[in-house]
PDB file of C-alpha atoms in Angstrom:
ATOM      1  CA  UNK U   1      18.070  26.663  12.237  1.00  0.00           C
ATOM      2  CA  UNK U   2      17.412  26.543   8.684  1.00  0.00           C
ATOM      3  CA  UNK U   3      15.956  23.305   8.676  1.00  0.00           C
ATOM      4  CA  UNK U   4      13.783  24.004  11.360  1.00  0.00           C
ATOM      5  CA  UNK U   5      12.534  26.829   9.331  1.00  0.00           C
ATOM      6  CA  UNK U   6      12.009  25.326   6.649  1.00  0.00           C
ATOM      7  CA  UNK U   7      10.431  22.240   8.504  1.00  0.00           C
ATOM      8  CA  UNK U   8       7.836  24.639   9.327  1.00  0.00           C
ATOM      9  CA  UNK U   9       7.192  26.169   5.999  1.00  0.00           C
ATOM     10  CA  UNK U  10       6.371  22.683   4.792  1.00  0.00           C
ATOM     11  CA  UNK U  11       3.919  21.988   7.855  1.00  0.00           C
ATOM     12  CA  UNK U  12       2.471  25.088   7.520  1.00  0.00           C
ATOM     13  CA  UNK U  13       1.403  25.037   3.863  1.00  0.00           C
ATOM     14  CA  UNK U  14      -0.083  21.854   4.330  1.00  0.00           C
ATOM     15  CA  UNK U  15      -2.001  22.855   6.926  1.00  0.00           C
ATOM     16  CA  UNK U  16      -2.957  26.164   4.738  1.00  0.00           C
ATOM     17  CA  UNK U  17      -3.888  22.847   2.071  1.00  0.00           C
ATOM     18  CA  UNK U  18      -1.121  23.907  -0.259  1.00  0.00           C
ATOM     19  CA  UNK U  19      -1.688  22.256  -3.896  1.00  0.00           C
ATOM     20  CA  UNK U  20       0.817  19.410  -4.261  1.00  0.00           C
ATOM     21  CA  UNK U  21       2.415  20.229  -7.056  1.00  0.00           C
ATOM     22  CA  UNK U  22       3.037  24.153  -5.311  1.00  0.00           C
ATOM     23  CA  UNK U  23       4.354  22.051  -2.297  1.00  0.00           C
ATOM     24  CA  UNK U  24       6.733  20.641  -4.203  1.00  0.00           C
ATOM     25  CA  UNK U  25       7.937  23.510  -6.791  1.00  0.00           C
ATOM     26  CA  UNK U  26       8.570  26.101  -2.871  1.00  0.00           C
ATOM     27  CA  UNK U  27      10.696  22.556  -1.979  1.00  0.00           C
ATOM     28  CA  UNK U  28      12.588  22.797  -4.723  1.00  0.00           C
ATOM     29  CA  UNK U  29      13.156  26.088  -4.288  1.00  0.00           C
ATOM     30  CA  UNK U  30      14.036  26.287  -0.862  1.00  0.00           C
ATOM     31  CA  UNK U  31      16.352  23.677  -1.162  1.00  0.00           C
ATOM     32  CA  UNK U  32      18.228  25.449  -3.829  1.00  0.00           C
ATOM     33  CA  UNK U  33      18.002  28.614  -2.064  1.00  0.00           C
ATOM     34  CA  UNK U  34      19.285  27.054   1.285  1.00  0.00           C
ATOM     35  CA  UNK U  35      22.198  25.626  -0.256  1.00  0.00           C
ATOM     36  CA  UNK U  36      23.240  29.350  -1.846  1.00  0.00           C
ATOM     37  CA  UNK U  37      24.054  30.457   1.531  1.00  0.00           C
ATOM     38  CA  UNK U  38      27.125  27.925   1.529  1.00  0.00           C
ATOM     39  CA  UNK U  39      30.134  29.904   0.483  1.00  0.00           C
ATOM     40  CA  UNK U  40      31.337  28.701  -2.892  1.00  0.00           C
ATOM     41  CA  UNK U  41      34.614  26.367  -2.731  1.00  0.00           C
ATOM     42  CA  UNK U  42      37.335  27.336  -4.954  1.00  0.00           C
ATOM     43  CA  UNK U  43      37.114  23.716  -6.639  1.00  0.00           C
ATOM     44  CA  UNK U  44      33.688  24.830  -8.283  1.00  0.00           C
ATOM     45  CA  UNK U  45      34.950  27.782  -9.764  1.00  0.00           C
ATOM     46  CA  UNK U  46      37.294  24.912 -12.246  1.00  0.00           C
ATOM     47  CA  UNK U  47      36.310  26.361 -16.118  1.00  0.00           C
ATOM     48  CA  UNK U  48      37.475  23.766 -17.989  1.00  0.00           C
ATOM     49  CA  UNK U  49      36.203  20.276 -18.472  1.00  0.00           C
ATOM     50  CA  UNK U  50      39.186  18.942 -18.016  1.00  0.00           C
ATOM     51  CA  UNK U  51      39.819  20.651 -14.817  1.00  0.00           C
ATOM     52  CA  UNK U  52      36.677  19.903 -13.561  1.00  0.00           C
ATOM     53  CA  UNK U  53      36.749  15.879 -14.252  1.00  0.00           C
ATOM     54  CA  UNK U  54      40.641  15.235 -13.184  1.00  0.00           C
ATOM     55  CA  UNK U  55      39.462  17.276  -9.814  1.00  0.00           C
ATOM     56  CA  UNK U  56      36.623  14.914  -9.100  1.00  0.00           C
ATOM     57  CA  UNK U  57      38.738  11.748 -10.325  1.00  0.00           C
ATOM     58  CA  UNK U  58      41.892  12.639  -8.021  1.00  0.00           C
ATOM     59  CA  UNK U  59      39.203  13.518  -5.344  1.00  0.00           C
ATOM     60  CA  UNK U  60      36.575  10.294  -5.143  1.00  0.00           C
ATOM     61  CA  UNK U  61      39.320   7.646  -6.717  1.00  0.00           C
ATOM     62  CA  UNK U  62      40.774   6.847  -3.426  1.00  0.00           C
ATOM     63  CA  UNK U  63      36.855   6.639  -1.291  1.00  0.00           C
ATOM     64  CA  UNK U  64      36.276   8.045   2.146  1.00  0.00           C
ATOM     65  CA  UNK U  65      35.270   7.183   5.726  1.00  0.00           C
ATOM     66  CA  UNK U  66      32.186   8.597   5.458  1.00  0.00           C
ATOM     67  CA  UNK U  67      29.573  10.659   3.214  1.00  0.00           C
ATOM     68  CA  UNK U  68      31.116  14.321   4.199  1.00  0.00           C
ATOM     69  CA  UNK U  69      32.370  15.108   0.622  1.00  0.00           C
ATOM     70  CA  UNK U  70      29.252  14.035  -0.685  1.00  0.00           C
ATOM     71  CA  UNK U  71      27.665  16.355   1.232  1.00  0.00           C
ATOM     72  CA  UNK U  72      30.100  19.211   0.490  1.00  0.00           C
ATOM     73  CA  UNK U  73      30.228  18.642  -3.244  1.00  0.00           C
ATOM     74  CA  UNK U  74      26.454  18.523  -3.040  1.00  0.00           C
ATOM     75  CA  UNK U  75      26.145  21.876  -1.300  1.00  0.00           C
ATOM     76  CA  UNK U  76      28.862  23.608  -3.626  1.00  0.00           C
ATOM     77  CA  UNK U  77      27.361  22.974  -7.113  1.00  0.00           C
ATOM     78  CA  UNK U  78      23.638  23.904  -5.393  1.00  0.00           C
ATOM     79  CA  UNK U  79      25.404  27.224  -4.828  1.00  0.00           C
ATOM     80  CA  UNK U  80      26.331  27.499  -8.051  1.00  0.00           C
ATOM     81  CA  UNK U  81      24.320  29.672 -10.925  1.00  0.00           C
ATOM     82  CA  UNK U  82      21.918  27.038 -12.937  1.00  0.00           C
ATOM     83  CA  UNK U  83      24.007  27.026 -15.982  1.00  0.00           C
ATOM     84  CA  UNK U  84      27.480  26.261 -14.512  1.00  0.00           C
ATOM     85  CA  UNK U  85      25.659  23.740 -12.242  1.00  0.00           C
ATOM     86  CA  UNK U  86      24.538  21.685 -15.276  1.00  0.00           C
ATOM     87  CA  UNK U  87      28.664  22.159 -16.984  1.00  0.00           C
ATOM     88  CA  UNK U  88      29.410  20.367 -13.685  1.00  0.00           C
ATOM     89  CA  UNK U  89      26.137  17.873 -13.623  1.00  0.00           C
ATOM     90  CA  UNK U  90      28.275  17.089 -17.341  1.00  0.00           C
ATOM     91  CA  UNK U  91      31.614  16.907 -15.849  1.00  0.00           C
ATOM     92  CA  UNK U  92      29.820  14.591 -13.270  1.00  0.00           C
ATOM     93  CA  UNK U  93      28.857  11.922 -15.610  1.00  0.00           C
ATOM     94  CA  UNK U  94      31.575  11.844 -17.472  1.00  0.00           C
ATOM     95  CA  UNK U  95      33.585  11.001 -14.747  1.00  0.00           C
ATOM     96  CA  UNK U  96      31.324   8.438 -13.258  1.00  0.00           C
ATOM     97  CA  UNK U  97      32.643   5.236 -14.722  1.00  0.00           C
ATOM     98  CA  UNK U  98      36.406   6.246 -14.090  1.00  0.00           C
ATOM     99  CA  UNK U  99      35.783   6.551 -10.400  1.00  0.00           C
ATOM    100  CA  UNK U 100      36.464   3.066  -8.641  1.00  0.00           C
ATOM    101  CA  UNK U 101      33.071   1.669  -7.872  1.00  0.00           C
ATOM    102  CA  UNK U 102      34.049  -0.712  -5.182  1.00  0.00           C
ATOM    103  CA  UNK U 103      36.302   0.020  -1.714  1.00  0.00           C
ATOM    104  CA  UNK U 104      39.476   0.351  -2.653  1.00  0.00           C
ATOM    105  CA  UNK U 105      41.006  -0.169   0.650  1.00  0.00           C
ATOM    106  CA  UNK U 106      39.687  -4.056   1.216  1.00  0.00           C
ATOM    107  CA  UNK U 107      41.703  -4.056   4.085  1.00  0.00           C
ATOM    108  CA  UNK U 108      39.756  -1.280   6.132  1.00  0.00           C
ATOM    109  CA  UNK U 109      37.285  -1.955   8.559  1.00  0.00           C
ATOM    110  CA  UNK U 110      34.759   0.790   6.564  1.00  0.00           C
ATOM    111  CA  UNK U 111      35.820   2.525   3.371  1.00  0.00           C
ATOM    112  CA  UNK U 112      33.230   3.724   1.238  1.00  0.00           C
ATOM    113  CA  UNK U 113      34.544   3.373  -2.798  1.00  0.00           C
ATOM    114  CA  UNK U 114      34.413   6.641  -5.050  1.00  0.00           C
ATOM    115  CA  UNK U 115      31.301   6.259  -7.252  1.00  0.00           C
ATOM    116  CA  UNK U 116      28.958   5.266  -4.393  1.00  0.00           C
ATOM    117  CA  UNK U 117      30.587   8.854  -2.734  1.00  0.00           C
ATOM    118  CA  UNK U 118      28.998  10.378  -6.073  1.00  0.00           C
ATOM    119  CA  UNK U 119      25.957   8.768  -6.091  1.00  0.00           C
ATOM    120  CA  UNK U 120      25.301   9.644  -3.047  1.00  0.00           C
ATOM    121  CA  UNK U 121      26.227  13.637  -3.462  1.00  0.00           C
ATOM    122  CA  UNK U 122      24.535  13.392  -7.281  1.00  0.00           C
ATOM    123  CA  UNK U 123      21.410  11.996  -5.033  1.00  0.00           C
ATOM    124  CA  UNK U 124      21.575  15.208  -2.890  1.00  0.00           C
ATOM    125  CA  UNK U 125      21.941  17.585  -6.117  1.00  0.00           C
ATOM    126  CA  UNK U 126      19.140  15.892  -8.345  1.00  0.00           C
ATOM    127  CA  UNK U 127      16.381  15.019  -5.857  1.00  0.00           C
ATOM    128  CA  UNK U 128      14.842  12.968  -8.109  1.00  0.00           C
ATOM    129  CA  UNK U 129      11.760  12.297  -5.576  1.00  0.00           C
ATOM    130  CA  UNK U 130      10.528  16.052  -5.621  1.00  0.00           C
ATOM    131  CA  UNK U 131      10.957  16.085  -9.470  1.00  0.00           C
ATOM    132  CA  UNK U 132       8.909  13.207  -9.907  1.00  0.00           C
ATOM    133  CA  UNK U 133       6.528  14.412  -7.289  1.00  0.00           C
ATOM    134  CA  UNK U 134       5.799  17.610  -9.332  1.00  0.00           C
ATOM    135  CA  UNK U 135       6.229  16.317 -13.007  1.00  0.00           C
ATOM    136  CA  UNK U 136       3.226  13.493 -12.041  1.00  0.00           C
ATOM    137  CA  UNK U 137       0.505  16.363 -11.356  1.00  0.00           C
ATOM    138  CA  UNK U 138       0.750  16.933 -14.850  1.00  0.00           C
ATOM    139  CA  UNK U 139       2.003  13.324 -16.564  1.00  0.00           C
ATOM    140  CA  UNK U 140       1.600   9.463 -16.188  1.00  0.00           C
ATOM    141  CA  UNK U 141       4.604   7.550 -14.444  1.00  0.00           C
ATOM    142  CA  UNK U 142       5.392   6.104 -17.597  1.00  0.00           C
ATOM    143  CA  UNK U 143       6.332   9.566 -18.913  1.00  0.00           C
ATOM    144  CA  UNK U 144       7.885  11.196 -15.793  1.00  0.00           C
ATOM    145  CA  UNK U 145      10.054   7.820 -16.372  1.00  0.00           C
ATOM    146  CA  UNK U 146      11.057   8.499 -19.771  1.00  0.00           C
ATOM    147  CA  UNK U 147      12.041  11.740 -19.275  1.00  0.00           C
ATOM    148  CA  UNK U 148      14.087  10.583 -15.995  1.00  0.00           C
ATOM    149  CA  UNK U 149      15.468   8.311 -18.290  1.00  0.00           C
ATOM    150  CA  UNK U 150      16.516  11.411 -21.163  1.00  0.00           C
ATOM    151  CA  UNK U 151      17.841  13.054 -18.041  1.00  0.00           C
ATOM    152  CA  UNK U 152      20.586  10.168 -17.454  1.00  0.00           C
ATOM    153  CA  UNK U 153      21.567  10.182 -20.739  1.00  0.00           C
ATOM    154  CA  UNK U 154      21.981  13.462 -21.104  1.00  0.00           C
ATOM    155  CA  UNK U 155      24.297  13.148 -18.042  1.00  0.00           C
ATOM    156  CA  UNK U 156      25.988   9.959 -18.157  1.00  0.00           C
ATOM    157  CA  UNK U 157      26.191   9.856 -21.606  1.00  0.00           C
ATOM    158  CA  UNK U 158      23.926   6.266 -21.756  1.00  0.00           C
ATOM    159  CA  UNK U 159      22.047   5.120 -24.789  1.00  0.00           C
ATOM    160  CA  UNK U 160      19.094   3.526 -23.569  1.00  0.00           C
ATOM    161  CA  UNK U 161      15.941   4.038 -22.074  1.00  0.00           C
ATOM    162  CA  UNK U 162      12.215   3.229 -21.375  1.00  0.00           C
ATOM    163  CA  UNK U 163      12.252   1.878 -25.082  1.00  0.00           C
ATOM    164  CA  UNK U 164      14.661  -0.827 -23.398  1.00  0.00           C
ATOM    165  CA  UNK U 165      12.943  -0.898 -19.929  1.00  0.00           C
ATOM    166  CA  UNK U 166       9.912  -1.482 -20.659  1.00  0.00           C
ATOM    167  CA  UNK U 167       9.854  -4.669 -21.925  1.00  0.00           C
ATOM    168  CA  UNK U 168      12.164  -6.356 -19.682  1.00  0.00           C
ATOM    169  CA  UNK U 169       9.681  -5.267 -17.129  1.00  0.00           C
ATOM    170  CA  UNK U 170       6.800  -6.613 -19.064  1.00  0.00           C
ATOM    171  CA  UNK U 171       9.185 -10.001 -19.551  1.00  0.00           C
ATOM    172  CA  UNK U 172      10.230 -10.280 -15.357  1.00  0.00           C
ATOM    173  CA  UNK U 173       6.476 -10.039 -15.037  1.00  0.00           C
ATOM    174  CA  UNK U 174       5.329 -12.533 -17.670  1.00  0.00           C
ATOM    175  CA  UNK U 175       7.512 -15.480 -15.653  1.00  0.00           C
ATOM    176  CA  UNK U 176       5.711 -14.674 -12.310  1.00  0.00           C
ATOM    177  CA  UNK U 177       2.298 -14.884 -14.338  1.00  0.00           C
ATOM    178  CA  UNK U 178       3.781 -18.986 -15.267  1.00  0.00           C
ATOM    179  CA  UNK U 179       4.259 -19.462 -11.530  1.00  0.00           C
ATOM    180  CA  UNK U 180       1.211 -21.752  -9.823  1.00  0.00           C
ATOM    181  CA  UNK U 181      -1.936 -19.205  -9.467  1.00  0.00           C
ATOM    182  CA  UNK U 182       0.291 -16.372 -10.627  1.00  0.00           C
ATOM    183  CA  UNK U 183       3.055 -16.225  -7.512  1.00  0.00           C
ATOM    184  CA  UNK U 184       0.574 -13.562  -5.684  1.00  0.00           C
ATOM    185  CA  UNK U 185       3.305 -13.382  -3.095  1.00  0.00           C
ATOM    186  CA  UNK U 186       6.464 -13.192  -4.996  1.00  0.00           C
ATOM    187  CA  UNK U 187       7.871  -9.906  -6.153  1.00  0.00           C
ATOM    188  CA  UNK U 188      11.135  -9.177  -8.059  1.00  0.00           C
ATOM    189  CA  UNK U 189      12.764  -6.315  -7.085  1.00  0.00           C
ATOM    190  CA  UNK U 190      15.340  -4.010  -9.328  1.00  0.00           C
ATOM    191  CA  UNK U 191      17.834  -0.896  -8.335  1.00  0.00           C
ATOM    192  CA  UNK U 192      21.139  -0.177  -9.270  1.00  0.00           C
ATOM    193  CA  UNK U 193      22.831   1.703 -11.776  1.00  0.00           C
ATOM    194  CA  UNK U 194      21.041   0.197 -14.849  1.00  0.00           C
ATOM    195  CA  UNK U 195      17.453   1.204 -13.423  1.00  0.00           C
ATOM    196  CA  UNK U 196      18.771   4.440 -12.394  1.00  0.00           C
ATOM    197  CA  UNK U 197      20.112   5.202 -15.911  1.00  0.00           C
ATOM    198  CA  UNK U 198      23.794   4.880 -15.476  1.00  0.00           C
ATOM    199  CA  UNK U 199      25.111   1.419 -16.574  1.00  0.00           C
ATOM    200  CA  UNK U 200      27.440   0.656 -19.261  1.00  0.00           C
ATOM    201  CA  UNK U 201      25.808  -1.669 -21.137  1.00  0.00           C
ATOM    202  CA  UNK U 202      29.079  -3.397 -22.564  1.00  0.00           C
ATOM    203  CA  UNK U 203      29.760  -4.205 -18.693  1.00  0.00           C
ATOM    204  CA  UNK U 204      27.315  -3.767 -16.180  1.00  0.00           C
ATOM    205  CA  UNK U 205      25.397  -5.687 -14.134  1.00  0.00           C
ATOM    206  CA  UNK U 206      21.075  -5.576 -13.638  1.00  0.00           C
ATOM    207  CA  UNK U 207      20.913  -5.538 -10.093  1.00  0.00           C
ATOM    208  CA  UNK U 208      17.487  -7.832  -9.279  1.00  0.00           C
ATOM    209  CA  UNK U 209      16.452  -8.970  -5.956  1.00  0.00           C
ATOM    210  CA  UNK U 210      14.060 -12.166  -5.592  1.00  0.00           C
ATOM    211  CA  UNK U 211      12.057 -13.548  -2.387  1.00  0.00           C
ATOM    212  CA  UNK U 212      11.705 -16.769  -4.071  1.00  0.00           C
ATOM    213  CA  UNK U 213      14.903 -18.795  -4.026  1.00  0.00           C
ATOM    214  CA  UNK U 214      12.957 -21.313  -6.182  1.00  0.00           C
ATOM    215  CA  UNK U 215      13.267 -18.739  -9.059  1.00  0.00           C
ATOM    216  CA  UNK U 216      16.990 -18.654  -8.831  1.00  0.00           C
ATOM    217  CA  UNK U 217      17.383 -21.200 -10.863  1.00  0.00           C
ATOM    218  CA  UNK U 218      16.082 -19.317 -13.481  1.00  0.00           C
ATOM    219  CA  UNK U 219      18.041 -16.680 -13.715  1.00  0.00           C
ATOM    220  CA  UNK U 220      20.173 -17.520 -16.049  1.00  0.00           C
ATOM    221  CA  UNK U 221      17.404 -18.137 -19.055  1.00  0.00           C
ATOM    222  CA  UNK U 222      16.330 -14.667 -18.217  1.00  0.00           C
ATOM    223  CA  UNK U 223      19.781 -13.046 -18.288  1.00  0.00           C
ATOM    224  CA  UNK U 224      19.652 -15.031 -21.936  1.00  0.00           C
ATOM    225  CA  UNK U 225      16.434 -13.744 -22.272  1.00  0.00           C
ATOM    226  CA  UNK U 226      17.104 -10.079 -21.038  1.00  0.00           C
ATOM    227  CA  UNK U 227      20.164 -10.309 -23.140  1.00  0.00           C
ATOM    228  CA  UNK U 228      18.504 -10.793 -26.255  1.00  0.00           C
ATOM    229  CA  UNK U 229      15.752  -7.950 -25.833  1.00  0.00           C
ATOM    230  CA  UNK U 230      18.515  -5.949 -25.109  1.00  0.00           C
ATOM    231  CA  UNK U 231      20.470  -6.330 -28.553  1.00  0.00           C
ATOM    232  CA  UNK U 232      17.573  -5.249 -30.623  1.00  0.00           C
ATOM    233  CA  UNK U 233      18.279  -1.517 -29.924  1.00  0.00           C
ATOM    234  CA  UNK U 234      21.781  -1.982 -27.919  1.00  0.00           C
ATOM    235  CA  UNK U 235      23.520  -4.956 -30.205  1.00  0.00           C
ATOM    236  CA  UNK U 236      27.032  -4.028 -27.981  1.00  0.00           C
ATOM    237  CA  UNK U 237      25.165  -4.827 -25.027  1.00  0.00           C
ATOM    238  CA  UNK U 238      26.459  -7.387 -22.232  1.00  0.00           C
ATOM    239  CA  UNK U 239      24.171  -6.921 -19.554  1.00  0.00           C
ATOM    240  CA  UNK U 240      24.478  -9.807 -16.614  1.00  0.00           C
ATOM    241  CA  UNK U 241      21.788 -10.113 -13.993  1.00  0.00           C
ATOM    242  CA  UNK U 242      23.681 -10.296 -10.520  1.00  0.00           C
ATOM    243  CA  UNK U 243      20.951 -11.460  -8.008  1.00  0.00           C
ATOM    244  CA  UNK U 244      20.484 -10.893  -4.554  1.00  0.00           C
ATOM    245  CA  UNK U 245      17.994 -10.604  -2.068  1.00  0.00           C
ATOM    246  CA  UNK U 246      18.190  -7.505  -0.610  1.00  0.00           C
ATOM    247  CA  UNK U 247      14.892  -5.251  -0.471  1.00  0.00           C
ATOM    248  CA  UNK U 248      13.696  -2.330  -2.325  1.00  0.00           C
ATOM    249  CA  UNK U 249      15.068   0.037   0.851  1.00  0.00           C
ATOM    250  CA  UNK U 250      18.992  -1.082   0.301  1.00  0.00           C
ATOM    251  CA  UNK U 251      18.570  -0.242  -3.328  1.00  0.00           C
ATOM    252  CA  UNK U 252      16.965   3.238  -2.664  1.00  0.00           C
ATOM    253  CA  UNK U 253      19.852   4.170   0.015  1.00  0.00           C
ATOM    254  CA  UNK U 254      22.221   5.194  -3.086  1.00  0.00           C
ATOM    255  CA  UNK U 255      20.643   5.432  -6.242  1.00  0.00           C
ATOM    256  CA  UNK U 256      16.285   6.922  -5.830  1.00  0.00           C
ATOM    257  CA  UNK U 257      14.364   4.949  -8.494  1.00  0.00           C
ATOM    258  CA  UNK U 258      13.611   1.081  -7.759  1.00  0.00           C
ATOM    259  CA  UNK U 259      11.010  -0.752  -9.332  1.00  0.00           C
ATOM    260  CA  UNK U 260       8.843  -3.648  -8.094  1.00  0.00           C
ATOM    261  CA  UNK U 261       7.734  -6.576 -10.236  1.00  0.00           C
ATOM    262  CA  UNK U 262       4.710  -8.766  -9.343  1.00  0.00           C
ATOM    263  CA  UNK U 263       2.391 -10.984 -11.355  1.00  0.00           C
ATOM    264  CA  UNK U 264      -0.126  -8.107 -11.220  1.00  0.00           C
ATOM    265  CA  UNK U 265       1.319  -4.976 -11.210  1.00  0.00           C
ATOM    266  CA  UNK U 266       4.521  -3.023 -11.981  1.00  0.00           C
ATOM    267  CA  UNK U 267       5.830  -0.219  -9.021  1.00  0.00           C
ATOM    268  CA  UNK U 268       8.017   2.474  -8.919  1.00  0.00           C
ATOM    269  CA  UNK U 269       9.300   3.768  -6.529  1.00  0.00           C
ATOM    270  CA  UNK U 270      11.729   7.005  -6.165  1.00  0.00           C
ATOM    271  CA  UNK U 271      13.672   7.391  -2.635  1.00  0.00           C
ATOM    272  CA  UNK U 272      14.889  10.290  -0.994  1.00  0.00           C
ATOM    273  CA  UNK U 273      17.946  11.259   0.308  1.00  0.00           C
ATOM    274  CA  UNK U 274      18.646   8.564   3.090  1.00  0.00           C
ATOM    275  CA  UNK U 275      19.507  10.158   6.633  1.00  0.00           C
ATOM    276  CA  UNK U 276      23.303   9.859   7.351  1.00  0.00           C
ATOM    277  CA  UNK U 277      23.460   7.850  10.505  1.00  0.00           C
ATOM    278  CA  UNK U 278      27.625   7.817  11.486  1.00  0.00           C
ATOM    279  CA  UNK U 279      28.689   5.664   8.633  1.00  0.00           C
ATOM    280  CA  UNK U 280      25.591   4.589   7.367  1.00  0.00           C
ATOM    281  CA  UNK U 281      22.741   5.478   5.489  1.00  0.00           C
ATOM    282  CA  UNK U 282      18.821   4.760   6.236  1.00  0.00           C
ATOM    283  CA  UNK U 283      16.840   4.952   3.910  1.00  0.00           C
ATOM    284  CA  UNK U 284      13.955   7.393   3.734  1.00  0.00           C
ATOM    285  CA  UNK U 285      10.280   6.542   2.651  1.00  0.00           C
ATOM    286  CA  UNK U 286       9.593   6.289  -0.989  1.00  0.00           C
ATOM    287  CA  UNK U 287       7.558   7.969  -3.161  1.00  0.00           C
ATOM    288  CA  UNK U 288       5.424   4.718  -4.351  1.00  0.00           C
ATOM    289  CA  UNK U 289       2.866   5.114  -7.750  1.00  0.00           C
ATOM    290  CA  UNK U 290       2.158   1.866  -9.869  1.00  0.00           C
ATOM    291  CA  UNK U 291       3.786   1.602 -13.462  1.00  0.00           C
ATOM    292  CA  UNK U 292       1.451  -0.699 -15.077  1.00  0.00           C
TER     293      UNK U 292
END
């Protein structure tokens, strides 16, 4: 009932030709406000930091069947006060990279692992796509990136940013300008954990999809490459490109921001939430707005 309700607040302010940028600040609010009328758990009432971290640890380490607790963990810390919301968002981070990433039950026909579990419920909490929407009535992409980027570290406790971005962007593009007439059709693809502001640089892996299995052979000179920019601001760094060819949508199922590479123009793009189908997730359409 309440998302019929607020279905039709959204319809109807468009149709009243709500400003975008009020559109997406009643959103935000309405989201937030929805999720206060879920009673509080007694998990999110934890003080300490401590308490708060082994909780989630002993919680996600061992994965799930499906996306419930995401959703429950999502719908607790909305309906929490703004300021013990963010000592969780902390607690959150921190935790992240003790949290097994992959299923820890091989043996299981469908196990999801721990951190995708957060991902997914951080996904629900942030919702990254209506603060982008609003922040780019007012700022370029480039900015509304940056600061996405500050965000993460704040959270995850990461050391890098558009500084380091940026021109491994401008690099990925520079090698599809060398292709024959400039590869119009090829595109390069990233998502992941680094784009989304989350890797550990000492041990994580650039997720980077190609449609061009000719460039494959490449990739190894541009993890050099990548490697080197890299260690001018982040000299621990030991970033490895894992590539696949999987499109911008199976990126943008678990972590929002993705960002498209072709020989004449760089895209971002910033999912949100994907619909919960059984065990699955489909992706929802992105917002799309071009980089450089």
């Amino acid at each position: 009932m309440r998302s019929s309700l607020l279905i039709l607040i959204v319809l109807g302010a468009l149709v009243a030709g709500v400003p975008q940028k009020g559109l997406a600040q009643g959103l935000c609010r309405s989201l937030f406000q929805a999720a206060a009328s879920h009673p509080m758990p007694a998990w999110a009432r934890l003080k300490t930091t401590e308490e708060r971290e082994a909780h989630l640890i002993q919680t996600l380490q061992k994965g799930a069947k499906s996306f419930q607790i995401s959703r429950e963990m999502a719908n607790g810390l909305l309906a929490l006060p703004e300021a013990a919301r963010e000592d969780w968002m902390r607690s959150l981070g921190r935790a992240y990279r003790q949290i097994p990433k992959q299923d820890p039950n091989p043996m299981a026909s469908w196990h999801i692992g721990g951190r995708r579990l957060l991902d997914r419920a951080l996904t629900l909490i942030e919702r990254y796509d209506l603060k982008f929407q609003q922040a780019l009535t007012t700022k370029n992409p480039e900015q509304v990136l940056g600061e996405f980027f500050d965000r993460q570290n704040r959270l995850f406790g990461t050391t890098y940013g558009l500084r380091e971005i940026k021109p491994i962007l401008e690099y990925l593009q520079h090698q599809l300008a060398l292709l024959p007439e400039g590869g119009p059709t090829t595109v390069i693809t990233l998502g992941g954990s680094f784009i989304n502001g989350k890797a550990n640089l000492k041990s994580s892996d650039l997720d980077l999809s190609i449609n061009s299995r000719l460039l494959l052979r490449d990739v190894p000179q541009w993890q050099k490459e990548i490697a080197d920019l890299l260690r001018v601001t982040q000299p621990e760094s030991n970033l490895k490109i894992e590539a696949h060819g999987e499109p911008k949508y199976f990126y943008g199922k678990i972590n929002p921001v993705v960002i498209e590479i072709t020989a004449r123009e760089v895209r971002l793009f910033v999912f949100a939430p994907a619909r919960e189908h059984q065990q699955d997730l489909h992706p929802a359409e992105p917002l799309a707005v071009r980089l450089y």
